[in-house]
PDB file of C-alpha atoms in Angstrom:
ATOM      1  CA  MET B  16     -16.238  20.335  -5.249  1.00  0.00           C
ATOM      2  CA  GLN B  17     -17.363  23.023  -2.891  1.00  0.00           C
ATOM      3  CA  SER B  18     -18.802  26.280  -4.354  1.00  0.00           C
ATOM      4  CA  ALA B  19     -18.838  29.701  -2.762  1.00  0.00           C
ATOM      5  CA  ALA B  20     -21.032  32.713  -3.551  1.00  0.00           C
ATOM      6  CA  GLU B  21     -19.112  35.769  -4.442  1.00  0.00           C
ATOM      7  CA  THR B  22     -20.033  39.414  -5.393  1.00  0.00           C
ATOM      8  CA  VAL B  23     -19.432  40.025  -9.141  1.00  0.00           C
ATOM      9  CA  PRO B  24     -20.340  43.166 -10.938  1.00  0.00           C
ATOM     10  CA  VAL B  25     -22.421  42.588 -14.050  1.00  0.00           C
ATOM     11  CA  LEU B  26     -21.839  44.634 -17.215  1.00  0.00           C
ATOM     12  CA  GLU B  27     -24.764  45.840 -19.193  1.00  0.00           C
ATOM     13  CA  GLU B  28     -25.055  47.555 -22.613  1.00  0.00           C
ATOM     14  CA  ASP B  29     -26.632  50.982 -22.886  1.00  0.00           C
ATOM     15  CA  ALA B  30     -28.391  52.322 -25.809  1.00  0.00           C
ATOM     16  CA  ASP B  31     -25.078  53.188 -27.635  1.00  0.00           C
ATOM     17  CA  GLY B  32     -23.705  49.699 -27.136  1.00  0.00           C
ATOM     18  CA  LEU B  33     -21.332  50.751 -24.411  1.00  0.00           C
ATOM     19  CA  LYS B  34     -20.817  48.387 -21.438  1.00  0.00           C
ATOM     20  CA  THR B  35     -21.587  49.953 -18.068  1.00  0.00           C
ATOM     21  CA  GLU B  36     -21.615  48.444 -14.675  1.00  0.00           C
ATOM     22  CA  GLY B  37     -25.089  47.342 -13.650  1.00  0.00           C
ATOM     23  CA  PRO B  38     -26.546  46.086 -10.463  1.00  0.00           C
ATOM     24  CA  VAL B  39     -24.367  43.719  -8.360  1.00  0.00           C
ATOM     25  CA  ILE B  40     -25.724  40.168  -8.109  1.00  0.00           C
ATOM     26  CA  TYR B  41     -24.412  36.974  -6.579  1.00  0.00           C
ATOM     27  CA  ILE B  42     -23.227  33.996  -8.728  1.00  0.00           C
ATOM     28  CA  GLU B  43     -21.777  30.757  -7.730  1.00  0.00           C
ATOM     29  CA  LEU B  44     -18.062  30.296  -8.638  1.00  0.00           C
ATOM     30  CA  ASP B  45     -16.366  27.016  -8.133  1.00  0.00           C
ATOM     31  CA  LYS B  46     -13.355  27.018  -5.869  1.00  0.00           C
ATOM     32  CA  PRO B  47     -10.964  24.086  -5.367  1.00  0.00           C
ATOM     33  CA  SER B  48     -11.803  21.953  -2.357  1.00  0.00           C
ATOM     34  CA  ALA B  49      -9.175  22.011   0.418  1.00  0.00           C
ATOM     35  CA  SER B  50      -9.442  18.187   0.552  1.00  0.00           C
ATOM     36  CA  ALA B  51      -8.922  17.659  -3.169  1.00  0.00           C
ATOM     37  CA  ALA B  52      -7.000  14.564  -3.932  1.00  0.00           C
ATOM     38  CA  LYS B  53      -3.302  15.029  -4.411  1.00  0.00           C
ATOM     39  CA  GLU B  54      -1.822  14.275  -7.800  1.00  0.00           C
ATOM     40  CA  PRO B  55       0.192  11.179  -8.058  1.00  0.00           C
ATOM     41  CA  GLU B  56       4.035  11.468  -8.173  1.00  0.00           C
ATOM     42  CA  TYR B  57       5.823  10.407 -11.335  1.00  0.00           C
ATOM     43  CA  MET B  58       8.295   7.644 -10.460  1.00  0.00           C
ATOM     44  CA  GLY B  59       9.745   6.889 -13.892  1.00  0.00           C
ATOM     45  CA  VAL B  60       9.594   4.065 -16.473  1.00  0.00           C
ATOM     46  CA  PHE B  61       9.495   0.497 -15.181  1.00  0.00           C
ATOM     47  CA  THR B  62       9.349  -2.922 -16.769  1.00  0.00           C
ATOM     48  CA  VAL B  63       5.893  -4.265 -15.987  1.00  0.00           C
ATOM     49  CA  SER B  64       4.785  -7.903 -16.654  1.00  0.00           C
ATOM     50  CA  ALA B  65       1.507  -9.765 -15.961  1.00  0.00           C
ATOM     51  CA  TYR B  66       0.476 -12.983 -14.060  1.00  0.00           C
ATOM     52  CA  CYS B  67      -2.573 -14.910 -12.841  1.00  0.00           C
ATOM     53  CA  GLY B  68      -3.008 -17.559 -10.179  1.00  0.00           C
ATOM     54  CA  CYS B  69      -2.175 -20.570 -12.376  1.00  0.00           C
ATOM     55  CA  SER B  70       0.787 -22.912 -11.961  1.00  0.00           C
ATOM     56  CA  GLN B  71       2.441 -21.613 -15.080  1.00  0.00           C
ATOM     57  CA  CYS B  72       2.703 -18.145 -13.526  1.00  0.00           C
ATOM     58  CA  LEU B  73       3.297 -19.081  -9.907  1.00  0.00           C
ATOM     59  CA  GLY B  74       4.837 -22.555 -10.181  1.00  0.00           C
ATOM     60  CA  GLU B  75       5.205 -24.489  -6.937  1.00  0.00           C
ATOM     61  CA  ASN B  76       4.331 -21.305  -5.014  1.00  0.00           C
ATOM     62  CA  ARG B  77       0.752 -21.328  -6.485  1.00  0.00           C
ATOM     63  CA  ARG B  78      -1.572 -19.916  -3.709  1.00  0.00           C
ATOM     64  CA  LYS B  79      -5.072 -18.433  -3.345  1.00  0.00           C
ATOM     65  CA  LEU B  80      -3.986 -15.369  -1.441  1.00  0.00           C
ATOM     66  CA  THR B  81      -1.467 -12.586  -2.109  1.00  0.00           C
ATOM     67  CA  TYR B  82       1.758 -12.077  -0.239  1.00  0.00           C
ATOM     68  CA  SER B  83      -0.200  -9.494   2.068  1.00  0.00           C
ATOM     69  CA  GLY B  84      -2.995 -12.098   2.771  1.00  0.00           C
ATOM     70  CA  THR B  85      -5.706 -10.637   0.437  1.00  0.00           C
ATOM     71  CA  SER B  86      -7.588 -12.288  -2.378  1.00  0.00           C
ATOM     72  CA  PRO B  87      -6.098 -11.044  -5.669  1.00  0.00           C
ATOM     73  CA  LYS B  88      -8.418  -9.015  -7.892  1.00  0.00           C
ATOM     74  CA  ALA B  89      -7.990  -8.127 -11.599  1.00  0.00           C
ATOM     75  CA  GLY B  90      -7.671  -4.375 -12.166  1.00  0.00           C
ATOM     76  CA  TYR B  91      -6.637  -3.838  -8.553  1.00  0.00           C
ATOM     77  CA  THR B  92      -3.870  -6.169  -7.409  1.00  0.00           C
ATOM     78  CA  ILE B  93      -0.311  -5.568  -8.524  1.00  0.00           C
ATOM     79  CA  ALA B  94       2.829  -7.506  -7.401  1.00  0.00           C
ATOM     80  CA  ALA B  95       6.049  -5.557  -6.834  1.00  0.00           C
ATOM     81  CA  ASP B  96       9.691  -5.894  -5.886  1.00  0.00           C
ATOM     82  CA  LEU B  97       9.449  -5.141  -2.254  1.00  0.00           C
ATOM     83  CA  SER B  98      12.948  -3.561  -2.242  1.00  0.00           C
ATOM     84  CA  GLU B  99      11.560  -0.811  -4.501  1.00  0.00           C
ATOM     85  CA  PHE B 100       7.870  -0.637  -3.397  1.00  0.00           C
ATOM     86  CA  ASP B 101       5.997  -1.142  -0.129  1.00  0.00           C
ATOM     87  CA  LEU B 102       2.908  -3.206   0.445  1.00  0.00           C
ATOM     88  CA  GLY B 103      -0.168  -1.065   0.346  1.00  0.00           C
ATOM     89  CA  GLU B 104       1.167   1.567  -2.090  1.00  0.00           C
ATOM     90  CA  LYS B 105      -1.245   2.830  -4.630  1.00  0.00           C
ATOM     91  CA  LEU B 106       0.059   3.094  -8.222  1.00  0.00           C
ATOM     92  CA  ALA B 107      -1.326   4.507 -11.431  1.00  0.00           C
ATOM     93  CA  ILE B 108      -0.238   2.689 -14.703  1.00  0.00           C
ATOM     94  CA  GLU B 109      -1.648   3.303 -18.124  1.00  0.00           C
ATOM     95  CA  GLY B 110      -4.694   5.021 -16.708  1.00  0.00           C
ATOM     96  CA  ASN B 111      -5.540   2.257 -14.228  1.00  0.00           C
ATOM     97  CA  ASN B 112      -5.055   2.361 -10.357  1.00  0.00           C
ATOM     98  CA  TYR B 113      -3.454  -0.582  -8.526  1.00  0.00           C
ATOM     99  CA  VAL B 114      -2.555  -1.475  -4.950  1.00  0.00           C
ATOM    100  CA  VAL B 115       0.656  -3.333  -4.186  1.00  0.00           C
ATOM    101  CA  GLU B 116      -0.717  -6.526  -2.417  1.00  0.00           C
ATOM    102  CA  ASP B 117       1.750  -9.118  -3.755  1.00  0.00           C
ATOM    103  CA  LYS B 118       5.456  -9.585  -4.367  1.00  0.00           C
ATOM    104  CA  THR B 119       7.204 -10.548  -7.676  1.00  0.00           C
ATOM    105  CA  ALA B 120       8.723 -13.842  -7.990  1.00  0.00           C
ATOM    106  CA  ASP B 121      12.474 -14.052  -6.889  1.00  0.00           C
ATOM    107  CA  ASN B 122      13.474 -15.244 -10.309  1.00  0.00           C
ATOM    108  CA  ARG B 123      11.812 -12.405 -12.204  1.00  0.00           C
ATOM    109  CA  SER B 124      13.668  -9.226 -13.275  1.00  0.00           C
ATOM    110  CA  GLU B 125      10.515  -7.049 -13.562  1.00  0.00           C
ATOM    111  CA  SER B 126       9.814  -4.498 -10.892  1.00  0.00           C
ATOM    112  CA  LEU B 127       6.082  -4.854 -11.175  1.00  0.00           C
ATOM    113  CA  SER B 128       3.550  -7.528 -12.374  1.00  0.00           C
ATOM    114  CA  ILE B 129      -0.123  -6.901 -12.831  1.00  0.00           C
ATOM    115  CA  TYR B 130      -2.611  -9.600 -11.801  1.00  0.00           C
ATOM    116  CA  PHE B 131      -5.281 -10.909 -14.266  1.00  0.00           C
ATOM    117  CA  ASP B 132      -8.014 -13.400 -13.995  1.00  0.00           C
ATOM    118  CA  SER B 133      -6.804 -15.668 -16.737  1.00  0.00           C
ATOM    119  CA  HIS B 134      -3.494 -16.810 -18.184  1.00  0.00           C
ATOM    120  CA  LYS B 135      -4.705 -15.662 -21.638  1.00  0.00           C
ATOM    121  CA  GLU B 136      -5.153 -12.140 -20.416  1.00  0.00           C
ATOM    122  CA  ALA B 137      -1.690 -12.199 -18.745  1.00  0.00           C
ATOM    123  CA  LEU B 138      -0.073 -13.397 -22.026  1.00  0.00           C
ATOM    124  CA  SER B 139      -1.891 -10.653 -23.972  1.00  0.00           C
ATOM    125  CA  PHE B 140      -0.535  -7.965 -21.669  1.00  0.00           C
ATOM    126  CA  GLY B 141       3.048  -9.276 -22.035  1.00  0.00           C
ATOM    127  CA  ILE B 142       6.021  -7.339 -20.734  1.00  0.00           C
ATOM    128  CA  ARG B 143       5.971  -3.581 -21.314  1.00  0.00           C
ATOM    129  CA  GLU B 144       7.996  -0.501 -20.424  1.00  0.00           C
ATOM    130  CA  VAL B 145       5.459   1.962 -18.858  1.00  0.00           C
ATOM    131  CA  GLU B 146       5.418   5.056 -16.903  1.00  0.00           C
ATOM    132  CA  VAL B 147       4.506   4.524 -13.213  1.00  0.00           C
ATOM    133  CA  TYR B 148       2.985   7.092 -10.838  1.00  0.00           C
ATOM    134  CA  ARG B 149       2.615   6.712  -6.990  1.00  0.00           C
ATOM    135  CA  PHE B 150      -0.251   8.253  -4.994  1.00  0.00           C
ATOM    136  CA  PRO B 151       0.823   9.894  -1.736  1.00  0.00           C
ATOM    137  CA  ARG B 152      -0.575   8.349   1.323  1.00  0.00           C
ATOM    138  CA  GLU B 153      -2.960  10.606   3.428  1.00  0.00           C
ATOM    139  CA  GLU B 154      -3.878  10.277   7.113  1.00  0.00           C
ATOM    140  CA  SER B 155      -7.468  10.345   6.143  1.00  0.00           C
ATOM    141  CA  GLU B 156      -7.123   6.927   4.541  1.00  0.00           C
ATOM    142  CA  HIS B 157      -6.687   5.389   8.034  1.00  0.00           C
ATOM    143  CA  GLU B 158      -9.734   4.275   9.988  1.00  0.00           C
ATOM    144  CA  GLY B 159      -7.940   3.112  13.119  1.00  0.00           C
ATOM    145  CA  GLU B 160      -6.570   5.056  16.123  1.00  0.00           C
ATOM    146  CA  TYR B 161      -3.155   6.496  15.526  1.00  0.00           C
ATOM    147  CA  ILE B 162      -0.819   5.169  18.258  1.00  0.00           C
ATOM    148  CA  GLY B 163       2.509   6.576  17.180  1.00  0.00           C
ATOM    149  CA  GLU B 164       5.549   6.209  15.103  1.00  0.00           C
ATOM    150  CA  PHE B 165       7.235   2.773  15.430  1.00  0.00           C
ATOM    151  CA  LEU B 166      10.545   1.385  14.395  1.00  0.00           C
ATOM    152  CA  LEU B 167       9.941  -1.669  12.114  1.00  0.00           C
ATOM    153  CA  THR B 168      12.196  -4.562  11.292  1.00  0.00           C
ATOM    154  CA  GLY B 169      11.738  -7.903   9.703  1.00  0.00           C
ATOM    155  CA  TYR B 170      12.313 -11.481  10.952  1.00  0.00           C
ATOM    156  CA  CYS B 171      11.661 -15.130   9.973  1.00  0.00           C
ATOM    157  CA  SER B 172      11.801 -18.458  11.818  1.00  0.00           C
ATOM    158  CA  CYS B 173      15.457 -19.167  11.211  1.00  0.00           C
ATOM    159  CA  ASN B 174      18.094 -19.575  13.858  1.00  0.00           C
ATOM    160  CA  ILE B 175      19.675 -16.232  13.100  1.00  0.00           C
ATOM    161  CA  CYS B 176      16.332 -14.406  13.789  1.00  0.00           C
ATOM    162  CA  CYS B 177      14.844 -16.566  16.649  1.00  0.00           C
ATOM    163  CA  GLY B 178      17.745 -18.661  17.968  1.00  0.00           C
ATOM    164  CA  GLU B 179      18.039 -22.451  18.206  1.00  0.00           C
ATOM    165  CA  ASP B 180      14.794 -22.874  20.057  1.00  0.00           C
ATOM    166  CA  ASN B 181      12.692 -20.885  17.623  1.00  0.00           C
ATOM    167  CA  GLY B 182      10.009 -23.497  16.951  1.00  0.00           C
ATOM    168  CA  ASP B 183       7.277 -23.160  14.265  1.00  0.00           C
ATOM    169  CA  MET B 184       4.780 -21.290  16.339  1.00  0.00           C
ATOM    170  CA  THR B 185       4.306 -17.798  17.591  1.00  0.00           C
ATOM    171  CA  TYR B 186       3.944 -16.758  21.223  1.00  0.00           C
ATOM    172  CA  THR B 187       0.245 -17.084  20.883  1.00  0.00           C
ATOM    173  CA  GLY B 188       0.398 -20.579  19.481  1.00  0.00           C
ATOM    174  CA  ALA B 189      -0.549 -19.612  15.854  1.00  0.00           C
ATOM    175  CA  GLU B 190       1.423 -20.531  12.933  1.00  0.00           C
ATOM    176  CA  PRO B 191       3.304 -17.522  11.623  1.00  0.00           C
ATOM    177  CA  ARG B 192       2.231 -16.182   8.174  1.00  0.00           C
ATOM    178  CA  ALA B 193       3.819 -13.550   6.007  1.00  0.00           C
ATOM    179  CA  GLY B 194       1.518 -10.585   5.478  1.00  0.00           C
ATOM    180  CA  ARG B 195      -0.331 -11.189   8.684  1.00  0.00           C
ATOM    181  CA  THR B 196       2.001 -12.039  11.634  1.00  0.00           C
ATOM    182  CA  VAL B 197       3.764  -9.227  13.508  1.00  0.00           C
ATOM    183  CA  ALA B 198       5.601  -9.253  16.851  1.00  0.00           C
ATOM    184  CA  ALA B 199       5.075  -6.371  19.369  1.00  0.00           C
ATOM    185  CA  ASP B 200       5.542  -5.434  22.932  1.00  0.00           C
ATOM    186  CA  PRO B 201       2.369  -6.653  24.521  1.00  0.00           C
ATOM    187  CA  ASP B 202       2.546  -3.712  27.123  1.00  0.00           C
ATOM    188  CA  ILE B 203       2.201  -1.314  24.187  1.00  0.00           C
ATOM    189  CA  ILE B 204      -0.064  -3.259  21.784  1.00  0.00           C
ATOM    190  CA  PRO B 205      -2.030  -6.231  23.353  1.00  0.00           C
ATOM    191  CA  LEU B 206      -1.673  -9.672  21.709  1.00  0.00           C
ATOM    192  CA  GLY B 207      -4.392 -10.344  19.260  1.00  0.00           C
ATOM    193  CA  SER B 208      -4.637  -6.734  18.186  1.00  0.00           C
ATOM    194  CA  GLU B 209      -5.144  -5.848  14.552  1.00  0.00           C
ATOM    195  CA  ILE B 210      -2.913  -2.912  13.467  1.00  0.00           C
ATOM    196  CA  GLU B 211      -2.434  -1.075  10.163  1.00  0.00           C
ATOM    197  CA  VAL B 212       1.244  -0.504   9.006  1.00  0.00           C
ATOM    198  CA  GLY B 213       2.124   0.837   5.617  1.00  0.00           C
ATOM    199  CA  GLY B 214      -1.343   0.282   4.190  1.00  0.00           C
ATOM    200  CA  CYS B 215      -1.435  -3.438   5.370  1.00  0.00           C
ATOM    201  CA  ILE B 216      -3.271  -5.169   8.158  1.00  0.00           C
ATOM    202  CA  TYR B 217      -1.336  -7.300  10.590  1.00  0.00           C
ATOM    203  CA  ILE B 218      -2.241  -9.230  13.749  1.00  0.00           C
ATOM    204  CA  VAL B 219      -0.053  -9.123  16.828  1.00  0.00           C
ATOM    205  CA  GLU B 220       0.698 -12.804  17.304  1.00  0.00           C
ATOM    206  CA  ASP B 221       4.234 -12.789  18.566  1.00  0.00           C
ATOM    207  CA  THR B 222       6.798 -11.126  20.987  1.00  0.00           C
ATOM    208  CA  GLY B 223      10.515 -10.819  21.138  1.00  0.00           C
ATOM    209  CA  LYS B 224      13.297 -10.160  23.562  1.00  0.00           C
ATOM    210  CA  GLU B 225      14.333  -7.060  21.646  1.00  0.00           C
ATOM    211  CA  ILE B 226      10.787  -5.952  20.781  1.00  0.00           C
ATOM    212  CA  LYS B 227      10.140  -3.330  23.495  1.00  0.00           C
ATOM    213  CA  GLY B 228       8.349  -0.044  23.339  1.00  0.00           C
ATOM    214  CA  ASN B 229       7.490   1.407  19.860  1.00  0.00           C
ATOM    215  CA  ARG B 230       9.090  -1.381  18.083  1.00  0.00           C
ATOM    216  CA  LEU B 231       7.529  -4.013  15.601  1.00  0.00           C
ATOM    217  CA  ASP B 232       8.920  -7.122  13.940  1.00  0.00           C
ATOM    218  CA  ILE B 233       7.184  -8.122  10.818  1.00  0.00           C
ATOM    219  CA  TYR B 234       7.282 -11.802   9.901  1.00  0.00           C
ATOM    220  CA  PHE B 235       8.602 -12.922   6.461  1.00  0.00           C
ATOM    221  CA  ASP B 236       8.896 -16.448   4.911  1.00  0.00           C
ATOM    222  CA  THR B 237      12.699 -16.136   4.326  1.00  0.00           C
ATOM    223  CA  HIS B 238      15.641 -14.510   5.953  1.00  0.00           C
ATOM    224  CA  ASP B 239      16.567 -12.718   2.721  1.00  0.00           C
ATOM    225  CA  GLU B 240      13.261 -11.049   2.707  1.00  0.00           C
ATOM    226  CA  ALA B 241      13.531 -10.007   6.290  1.00  0.00           C
ATOM    227  CA  VAL B 242      17.058  -8.473   5.587  1.00  0.00           C
ATOM    228  CA  VAL B 243      15.713  -6.654   2.403  1.00  0.00           C
ATOM    229  CA  TYR B 244      12.978  -5.149   4.567  1.00  0.00           C
ATOM    230  CA  GLY B 245      15.566  -3.589   6.738  1.00  0.00           C
ATOM    231  CA  ARG B 246      14.760  -0.893   9.380  1.00  0.00           C
ATOM    232  CA  ARG B 247      12.161   1.738   8.786  1.00  0.00           C
ATOM    233  CA  GLN B 248       9.928   4.227  10.742  1.00  0.00           C
ATOM    234  CA  GLU B 249       6.195   4.076  10.034  1.00  0.00           C
ATOM    235  CA  PRO B 250       3.074   5.417  11.603  1.00  0.00           C
ATOM    236  CA  VAL B 251       0.920   2.628  13.246  1.00  0.00           C
ATOM    237  CA  TYR B 252      -2.920   2.530  13.585  1.00  0.00           C
ATOM    238  CA  LEU B 253      -4.762   0.357  15.988  1.00  0.00           C
ATOM    239  CA  LEU B 254      -7.823  -1.139  14.458  1.00  0.00           C
ATOM    240  CA  GLY B 255      -9.100  -3.305  17.218  1.00  0.00           C
ATOM    241  CA  GLN B 256      -8.376  -6.083  19.726  1.00  0.00           C
TER     242      GLN B 256
END
């Protein structure tokens, strides 16, 4: 917190005990910093469960990485219904701060699920109704170069999104992966570039006939997920090539 010196009159007692204004001195008074963190926004009461990386929690979808491509961390990673929350959002729950890095299972009704290192800890947490707060995003959080507002859509490898000759590879020859692959106009963002969108890091590995100008298409594993993502406008930051 920044401090500023201010002129403050000091009252002194005379012989009769009366307070009179004495010499002026300088003392340090705390002032709120202009860059003080914003308070989180109250979102309401949500049903929150818990999970770990075991087969009991994840079933056949057991994996080492989160949906956004990061390694899950206890006390940090939270899975969310992506129709209600965005990847990269920061949430406060019961005095702890989490980042939405994963998505909840399709067969679960809870909006949020907190990651734990062990199944025992996840069972101990159980399912609770808790108050959830969301931290506002600030531009200062971004380290990359701001390159503008882009229209974002979602796609998958199905015939509806990519036509009959879609194949299983991106334009660069890489296998597409949810939470990593994004299609862009190479005249705007070169292939292979790393970009930040909505708090998540993607790699430009694909292109598309309709992806021209300030337009991005984010890859999802299923058509339903791509449809749920919909269309949205987001600031985009270029991290490197």
